[in-house]
Coordinates of C-alpha atoms in Angstrom, one line a residue:
Chain Y
M1 CA -37.0 -56.6 95.4
I2 CA -38.1 -60.2 94.7
D3 CA -41.3 -59.0 93.1
K4 CA -39.2 -56.7 90.9
N5 CA -37.0 -59.6 89.8
V6 CA -40.1 -61.9 89.1
S7 CA -41.7 -59.2 86.9
L8 CA -38.4 -58.6 85.2
W9 CA -38.0 -62.4 84.5
R10 CA -41.6 -62.6 83.2
D11 CA -40.9 -59.7 80.9
R12 CA -37.9 -61.4 79.5
G13 CA -39.5 -64.8 79.3
I14 CA -37.1 -66.3 81.9
L15 CA -39.8 -67.3 84.5
P16 CA -40.4 -70.7 82.9
L17 CA -36.7 -71.3 83.0
V18 CA -36.6 -70.6 86.7
Q19 CA -39.4 -73.1 87.2
V20 CA -37.5 -75.7 85.1
L21 CA -34.3 -75.3 87.2
P22 CA -35.3 -77.7 90.0
L23 CA -36.0 -80.4 87.3
L24 CA -32.6 -79.9 85.9
A25 CA -31.1 -80.3 89.3
I26 CA -32.9 -83.7 89.5
L27 CA -31.4 -84.5 86.1
M28 CA -27.9 -83.9 87.5
T29 CA -28.4 -86.7 90.0
G30 CA -29.1 -89.3 87.3
V31 CA -31.3 -89.8 84.2
A32 CA -32.3 -93.3 84.9
M33 CA -34.5 -92.5 87.9
P34 CA -37.5 -90.8 86.3
T35 CA -37.5 -93.1 83.2
S36 CA -37.5 -96.4 85.1
N37 CA -40.7 -95.3 86.9
A38 CA -42.2 -94.5 83.6
I39 CA -41.3 -97.9 82.3
A40 CA -43.0 -99.7 85.2
A41 CA -46.3 -99.9 83.2
S42 CA -44.5 -100.0 79.9
P43 CA -44.7 -102.4 76.9
N44 CA -43.3 -105.9 77.2
W45 CA -41.8 -108.8 75.4
S46 CA -42.2 -112.2 76.9
P47 CA -41.0 -114.9 74.6
K48 CA -42.0 -118.5 75.3
I49 CA -39.6 -121.5 74.8
S50 CA -41.6 -124.0 72.8
E51 CA -40.4 -127.4 71.7
R52 CA -40.4 -126.1 68.1
L53 CA -38.0 -123.3 69.1
I54 CA -35.6 -125.7 70.7
K55 CA -35.6 -128.0 67.7
L56 CA -35.0 -125.2 65.2
P57 CA -31.6 -125.1 63.5
S58 CA -29.2 -122.5 65.0
V59 CA -29.5 -120.1 62.1
H60 CA -33.3 -120.1 62.1
L61 CA -33.4 -119.9 65.9
K62 CA -32.0 -116.4 66.0
R63 CA -34.3 -115.4 63.1
A64 CA -37.4 -116.8 64.9
I65 CA -36.5 -115.0 68.1
D66 CA -35.9 -111.7 66.3
S67 CA -39.2 -112.0 64.4
D68 CA -41.1 -112.8 67.7
F69 CA -39.6 -109.6 69.2
K70 CA -40.6 -107.6 66.1
D71 CA -44.2 -108.4 66.8
S72 CA -44.0 -107.4 70.5
T73 CA -45.2 -104.2 72.0
L74 CA -41.7 -103.6 73.3
A75 CA -40.3 -103.5 69.7
N76 CA -43.0 -101.0 68.8
A77 CA -42.2 -98.8 71.8
I78 CA -38.5 -98.8 70.9
G79 CA -39.3 -97.8 67.3
D80 CA -41.7 -95.1 68.5
T81 CA -39.1 -93.7 71.0
A82 CA -36.4 -93.8 68.3
D83 CA -38.7 -91.7 66.0
E84 CA -39.3 -89.2 68.9
V85 CA -35.6 -89.0 69.6
S86 CA -34.8 -88.2 66.0
A87 CA -37.6 -85.5 65.9
K88 CA -36.4 -84.0 69.1
T89 CA -32.8 -84.0 67.9
K90 CA -33.9 -82.1 64.9
T91 CA -35.7 -79.6 67.0
V92 CA -32.7 -79.0 69.3
S93 CA -30.3 -78.5 66.3
E94 CA -32.8 -76.1 64.7
L95 CA -33.0 -74.1 68.0
K96 CA -29.2 -74.1 68.2
E97 CA -29.0 -72.6 64.7
A98 CA -31.7 -70.0 65.5
M99 CA -29.8 -69.2 68.7
E100 CA -26.7 -68.3 66.8
R101 CA -28.6 -65.8 64.7
A102 CA -30.7 -64.3 67.4
E103 CA -29.8 -61.4 69.7
G104 CA -31.0 -59.9 73.0
S105 CA -34.1 -61.2 74.7
L106 CA -35.0 -63.4 71.8
A107 CA -31.6 -65.1 72.1
T108 CA -32.3 -65.7 75.9
E109 CA -35.7 -67.1 75.1
L110 CA -34.2 -69.4 72.5
R111 CA -31.5 -70.5 75.0
H112 CA -34.2 -71.3 77.4
Q113 CA -36.2 -73.3 74.9
A114 CA -33.1 -75.1 73.8
L115 CA -32.4 -76.1 77.4
V116 CA -36.0 -77.4 77.8
E117 CA -35.8 -79.4 74.6
K118 CA -32.4 -80.8 75.5
Q119 CA -33.9 -81.9 78.8
N120 CA -36.8 -83.6 77.0
L121 CA -34.3 -85.2 74.6
I122 CA -32.3 -86.7 77.4
K123 CA -35.4 -88.0 79.0
L124 CA -36.4 -89.6 75.7
M125 CA -33.0 -91.1 75.2
G126 CA -33.1 -92.5 78.8
T127 CA -36.5 -94.1 78.0
R128 CA -35.2 -95.6 74.8
Q129 CA -32.2 -97.0 76.7
D130 CA -34.4 -98.5 79.4
L131 CA -36.5 -100.2 76.7
K132 CA -33.4 -101.5 74.9
K133 CA -32.0 -102.7 78.2
K134 CA -35.3 -104.6 78.9
H135 CA -35.1 -106.2 75.4
L136 CA -31.5 -107.2 75.8
K137 CA -32.0 -108.6 79.3
T138 CA -34.9 -110.7 78.1
K139 CA -32.9 -111.9 75.2
V140 CA -29.9 -112.9 77.4
R141 CA -32.4 -114.7 79.7
L142 CA -33.9 -116.5 76.8
Y143 CA -30.6 -117.5 75.2
K144 CA -29.4 -118.8 78.6
R145 CA -32.5 -120.9 79.0
L146 CA -32.1 -122.3 75.5
L147 CA -28.5 -123.1 76.2
R148 CA -29.5 -124.9 79.3
K149 CA -32.0 -127.0 77.4
A150 CA -29.5 -127.7 74.6
N151 CA -27.0 -128.9 77.1
N152 CA -29.6 -131.1 78.8
K153 CA -30.5 -132.6 75.4
T154 CA -26.9 -133.3 74.2
G155 CA -24.0 -133.2 76.6
V156 CA -25.3 -133.7 80.0
Q157 CA -26.6 -137.3 80.6
N158 CA -26.3 -139.6 83.5
A159 CA -24.1 -142.7 83.7
S160 CA -26.9 -145.2 83.0
S161 CA -28.0 -143.3 79.8
A162 CA -24.4 -143.2 78.7
E163 CA -24.1 -146.9 79.3
L164 CA -27.3 -147.6 77.4
K165 CA -26.1 -145.6 74.4
E166 CA -22.8 -147.4 74.5
N167 CA -24.5 -150.8 74.6
Q168 CA -26.7 -149.8 71.7
A169 CA -23.8 -148.7 69.6
K170 CA -22.0 -151.9 70.3
A171 CA -25.1 -153.9 69.4
R172 CA -25.5 -152.0 66.1
N173 CA -22.0 -152.7 65.1
R174 CA -22.3 -156.4 65.9
F175 CA -25.6 -156.5 64.2
K176 CA -24.2 -155.0 61.0
R177 CA -21.6 -157.7 60.7
T178 CA -24.3 -160.5 60.8
L179 CA -26.9 -158.8 58.6
T180 CA -25.7 -160.3 55.3
D181 CA -25.0 -163.7 56.9
V182 CA -28.6 -163.9 58.2
D183 CA -30.0 -162.9 54.8
M184 CA -27.8 -165.4 53.0
K185 CA -28.7 -168.3 55.4
L186 CA -32.3 -167.5 55.8
F187 CA -33.5 -166.2 52.4
R188 CA -31.0 -167.1 49.7
S189 CA -30.4 -170.7 50.7
S190 CA -34.1 -171.6 51.1
T191 CA -37.3 -171.2 49.4
T192 CA -38.4 -168.3 51.7
T193 CA -38.3 -164.9 50.2
E194 CA -37.4 -161.5 51.8
S195 CA -40.2 -160.1 54.0
K196 CA -42.2 -157.1 53.0
Y197 CA -40.6 -155.1 55.8
S198 CA -37.1 -155.9 54.5
K199 CA -38.0 -154.9 50.9
D200 CA -39.8 -151.7 52.0
Y201 CA -37.1 -150.8 54.4
I202 CA -34.4 -150.9 51.7
K203 CA -36.6 -148.9 49.4
N204 CA -37.4 -146.2 52.0
S205 CA -33.9 -146.2 53.3
S206 CA -32.5 -145.2 49.9
A207 CA -35.2 -142.5 49.6
I208 CA -34.3 -141.2 53.1
D209 CA -30.6 -141.1 52.1
R210 CA -31.3 -139.0 49.1
L211 CA -33.5 -136.6 51.0
A212 CA -31.0 -136.4 53.8
S213 CA -28.2 -135.5 51.4
A214 CA -30.4 -132.9 49.8
I215 CA -31.2 -131.4 53.2
N216 CA -27.6 -131.4 54.2
S217 CA -26.5 -129.5 51.0
H218 CA -29.4 -127.1 51.2
P219 CA -28.2 -123.5 51.6
M220 CA -30.9 -122.7 54.2
N221 CA -29.6 -125.6 56.3
S222 CA -26.1 -124.3 56.6
L223 CA -24.6 -124.6 60.0
P224 CA -23.8 -121.4 61.9
E225 CA -20.3 -120.0 61.7
I226 CA -18.2 -117.9 64.1
D227 CA -15.1 -116.3 62.5
G228 CA -15.5 -118.6 59.5
R229 CA -15.6 -121.8 61.7
V230 CA -18.6 -124.0 61.8
V231 CA -19.9 -124.3 65.4
G232 CA -22.5 -126.4 67.2
K233 CA -25.8 -125.1 68.7
A234 CA -24.4 -124.7 72.2
D235 CA -21.4 -122.7 71.0
F236 CA -23.7 -120.6 68.8
L237 CA -26.0 -119.9 71.7
R238 CA -23.1 -118.9 73.9
Q239 CA -22.0 -116.5 71.2
L240 CA -25.5 -115.0 71.1
V241 CA -25.4 -114.6 74.9
A242 CA -22.0 -112.9 74.8
G243 CA -23.2 -110.6 72.0
A244 CA -26.3 -109.5 73.9
E245 CA -24.3 -109.0 77.1
S246 CA -21.7 -106.8 75.3
E247 CA -24.6 -104.7 73.9
L248 CA -25.9 -104.3 77.5
A249 CA -22.4 -103.2 78.6
I250 CA -22.4 -100.6 75.9
L251 CA -25.8 -99.4 77.0
N252 CA -24.6 -99.0 80.5
Q253 CA -21.7 -96.9 79.2
E254 CA -24.1 -94.8 77.2
E255 CA -26.1 -94.3 80.3
S256 CA -23.2 -92.4 81.9
I257 CA -22.9 -90.3 78.7
L258 CA -26.6 -89.3 79.2
G259 CA -25.7 -88.5 82.8
Y260 CA -22.9 -86.2 81.6
M261 CA -25.3 -84.6 79.1
A262 CA -27.9 -83.9 81.8
K263 CA -25.2 -82.4 84.0
L264 CA -24.1 -80.1 81.1
V265 CA -27.7 -79.0 80.5
A266 CA -28.1 -78.3 84.2
L267 CA -24.8 -76.2 84.2
D268 CA -26.0 -74.4 81.1
A269 CA -29.3 -73.6 82.8
M270 CA -27.4 -72.3 85.9
A271 CA -25.2 -70.2 83.7
L272 CA -28.2 -68.7 81.9
S273 CA -29.9 -68.0 85.2
E274 CA -26.7 -66.5 86.8
G275 CA -26.0 -64.5 83.7
L276 CA -29.4 -62.9 83.9
D277 CA -29.1 -62.3 87.6
A278 CA -25.8 -60.6 87.1
E279 CA -27.2 -58.5 84.4
N280 CA -30.1 -57.4 86.6
F281 CA -27.8 -56.9 89.5
N282 CA -25.5 -54.7 87.5
E283 CA -28.4 -52.6 86.2
E284 CA -29.6 -52.0 89.8
I285 CA -26.1 -51.2 91.1
E286 CA -25.6 -48.8 88.3
G287 CA -28.9 -47.1 89.0
D288 CA -28.2 -46.8 92.8
E289 CA -24.7 -45.5 92.3
S290 CA -26.0 -42.8 90.0
R291 CA -28.4 -41.7 92.6
T292 CA -26.4 -42.4 95.9
G293 CA -22.8 -42.7 95.1
A294 CA -20.6 -42.8 98.2
S295 CA -18.0 -40.6 96.8
D296 CA -20.6 -37.9 96.2
K297 CA -21.4 -37.8 99.8
I298 CA -17.8 -37.3 101.0
D299 CA -18.3 -33.6 100.5
L300 CA -21.0 -33.7 103.2
F301 CA -18.4 -34.7 105.7
V302 CA -15.4 -32.7 104.5
S303 CA -15.8 -28.9 104.9
Chain E
M1 CA -78.2 -132.6 72.1
L2 CA -75.4 -131.1 74.2
H3 CA -75.5 -134.2 76.4
K4 CA -75.0 -136.4 73.3
I5 CA -72.0 -134.3 72.1
I6 CA -70.4 -134.5 75.5
K7 CA -71.0 -138.3 75.6
T8 CA -69.5 -138.8 72.1
T9 CA -66.5 -136.6 72.9
A10 CA -65.8 -138.5 76.1
L11 CA -66.1 -141.8 74.3
S12 CA -63.8 -140.8 71.5
G13 CA -61.3 -139.5 74.1
A14 CA -61.4 -142.8 76.0
L15 CA -61.0 -144.7 72.7
L16 CA -57.9 -142.6 71.8
F17 CA -56.5 -143.2 75.2
S18 CA -57.0 -147.0 74.9
I19 CA -55.4 -147.0 71.4
S20 CA -52.3 -145.2 72.8
I21 CA -52.1 -147.7 75.7
A22 CA -52.5 -150.6 73.3
Q23 CA -49.6 -149.5 71.1
A24 CA -46.6 -151.6 72.0
G25 CA -43.0 -150.7 71.3
S26 CA -40.7 -152.6 69.0
L27 CA -38.9 -154.2 71.9
E28 CA -42.1 -155.5 73.4
N29 CA -43.2 -157.0 70.1
L30 CA -39.8 -158.7 69.7
E31 CA -40.0 -160.2 73.2
R32 CA -43.5 -161.5 72.6
E33 CA -42.5 -163.1 69.3
R34 CA -39.3 -164.6 70.9
A35 CA -41.4 -166.1 73.7
I36 CA -43.7 -167.7 71.1
A37 CA -40.7 -169.0 69.1
I38 CA -39.2 -170.6 72.2
E39 CA -42.5 -172.0 73.3
T40 CA -42.9 -173.6 69.8
M41 CA -39.4 -175.1 69.9
L42 CA -39.9 -176.6 73.3
S43 CA -43.5 -177.7 72.9
P44 CA -43.8 -181.5 73.3
S45 CA -47.3 -181.6 71.8
L46 CA -46.0 -180.7 68.3
K47 CA -44.7 -183.1 65.7
A48 CA -41.2 -182.6 64.4
E49 CA -42.3 -181.4 61.0
E50 CA -44.9 -179.1 62.4
R51 CA -42.4 -177.6 64.9
L52 CA -39.9 -177.0 62.1
D53 CA -42.5 -175.1 60.0
R54 CA -43.6 -173.0 62.9
A55 CA -40.1 -172.3 63.9
M56 CA -39.2 -171.1 60.4
I57 CA -42.2 -168.7 60.4
S58 CA -41.2 -167.4 63.8
K59 CA -37.6 -167.0 62.7
R60 CA -38.6 -164.9 59.8
R61 CA -40.7 -162.7 62.0
L62 CA -37.9 -162.5 64.5
V63 CA -35.4 -161.3 61.9
D64 CA -37.7 -158.4 61.0
L65 CA -38.5 -157.6 64.6
E66 CA -34.8 -157.7 65.7
R67 CA -34.0 -155.3 62.8
M68 CA -36.8 -153.0 63.9
V69 CA -35.4 -152.9 67.4
I70 CA -31.9 -152.2 66.4
R71 CA -33.1 -149.4 64.1
D72 CA -35.5 -147.9 66.6
K73 CA -34.1 -144.5 67.5
K74 CA -36.7 -143.9 70.2
L75 CA -35.2 -146.6 72.3
A76 CA -32.1 -144.4 72.9
Q77 CA -34.2 -141.9 74.8
N78 CA -36.1 -144.6 76.6
N79 CA -33.8 -145.5 79.5
T80 CA -36.0 -148.1 81.2
P81 CA -34.8 -151.4 82.9
I82 CA -36.4 -153.4 80.0
V83 CA -34.4 -151.5 77.4
R84 CA -31.2 -151.6 79.5
T85 CA -31.5 -155.3 80.0
A86 CA -32.2 -155.9 76.4
F87 CA -29.0 -154.2 75.2
E88 CA -26.9 -155.7 78.0
N89 CA -27.9 -159.2 76.8
Y90 CA -27.4 -159.0 73.0
N91 CA -27.2 -162.8 72.6
L92 CA -30.6 -163.4 74.1
T93 CA -32.3 -160.3 72.7
F94 CA -31.2 -160.7 69.1
L95 CA -31.5 -164.4 69.1
V96 CA -31.6 -165.0 65.3
H97 CA -28.7 -162.8 64.5
A98 CA -26.6 -164.0 67.5
S99 CA -27.2 -167.6 66.6
T100 CA -26.2 -167.1 63.0
E101 CA -23.1 -165.3 64.2
A102 CA -22.3 -168.2 66.5
N103 CA -23.2 -170.7 63.7
K104 CA -25.7 -172.6 65.9
T105 CA -29.3 -173.4 65.6
L106 CA -31.7 -171.1 67.4
L107 CA -32.6 -173.6 70.1
D108 CA -29.0 -174.6 70.8
H109 CA -28.0 -171.0 71.0
W110 CA -30.8 -170.2 73.4
L111 CA -30.2 -173.2 75.6
E112 CA -26.5 -172.4 75.8
E113 CA -27.2 -168.8 76.7
I114 CA -29.5 -169.8 79.6
G115 CA -26.9 -172.3 80.8
V116 CA -28.3 -175.6 79.5
S117 CA -25.8 -177.6 77.3
T118 CA -25.6 -181.2 76.1
H119 CA -22.8 -181.8 78.6
S120 CA -24.8 -180.3 81.6
L121 CA -27.9 -182.4 80.5
G122 CA -25.8 -185.5 80.2
T123 CA -24.3 -185.1 83.7
A124 CA -27.6 -184.2 85.3
R125 CA -29.1 -186.4 88.0
I126 CA -32.7 -186.9 88.8
G127 CA -33.4 -186.0 92.4
R128 CA -35.8 -184.3 94.7
R129 CA -35.6 -180.6 95.5

């Protein structure tokens, strides 16, 4: 009986499908499992926090990180997987169109092929999601470290540093008030002339002021904005962390979509398998009934 | 040949290290010049005219050095006891500017800041410690 079924499935091209069914069953339990194993030895992106990166203006910071990622093997892998996914999507849609036109055993064969391709597509999408997740997690970690460093540099300081800064500010203010007095008393009222340092300082100072104003008004030096409001580096980094984390949340949601897709493919495979079983079973029943119908035998018992 | 190169590299490295050690900060330079200025003003071996000339030169140098210290942005990140003490005692650190502000001579201002005034000297008694 089993041998008969196997030969029948082979004739109709269903045997590969039967072999694929256990795989589909695994798919029903979750798509992340096989892909994460595949990622274990996968491409990587390990950005380094250099002093240059910390000192970069906020707008350039994001650009520098993105460009560093673009050069990584992880970015290449994501790009390659995206290409494969689009190619596979095209294949599945072509198979679907062909399936609508086909009839009989060809239609069954096409259904089988479509299921296999769908399974591969789900696997690829899972791989792409894992790679994307890896990228986003690294990005979040990087932004958080940068945020910590930015906070260390600006906001967070101990009491003695704060006191020193306060004393320096007070000294500067007091100093400013006496600058002219000292110049008047020391240089103007006597034969002594201004020192070379004083002259050069004034000259350089005006040059620095001009350059600083040019830098401040330069379009490439514009401060980052959130909702049209200019924000500081720490706020900008917090925004980047929030953005990357929201992308991660969306990816997690998409993972459940993939799970549902896998379940649907598994159900389709089961439907295909059961449909063929029922067809075979009906054929056998019909054959047996024609030969040994119970109603035909009643006459044997009734005289 | 290789031995020579290694020797030269080691020497140049040591030279670079010694240069970086020898580089003093603006505050250290100011303190050195201030010490010289005070020493000149208190030196009993100098004649009055000579003392005045030297004090004037020191004062000019001190003006520049005080301005260098107040404009030195690196000091804000250098939270050491020397820097903290310097900014806690404005009147002694920025001697020329503080004395001008107080409308006093450099020596008078310094003596007053360390607690020696004409009155305290007048009421002082000679005795054994």
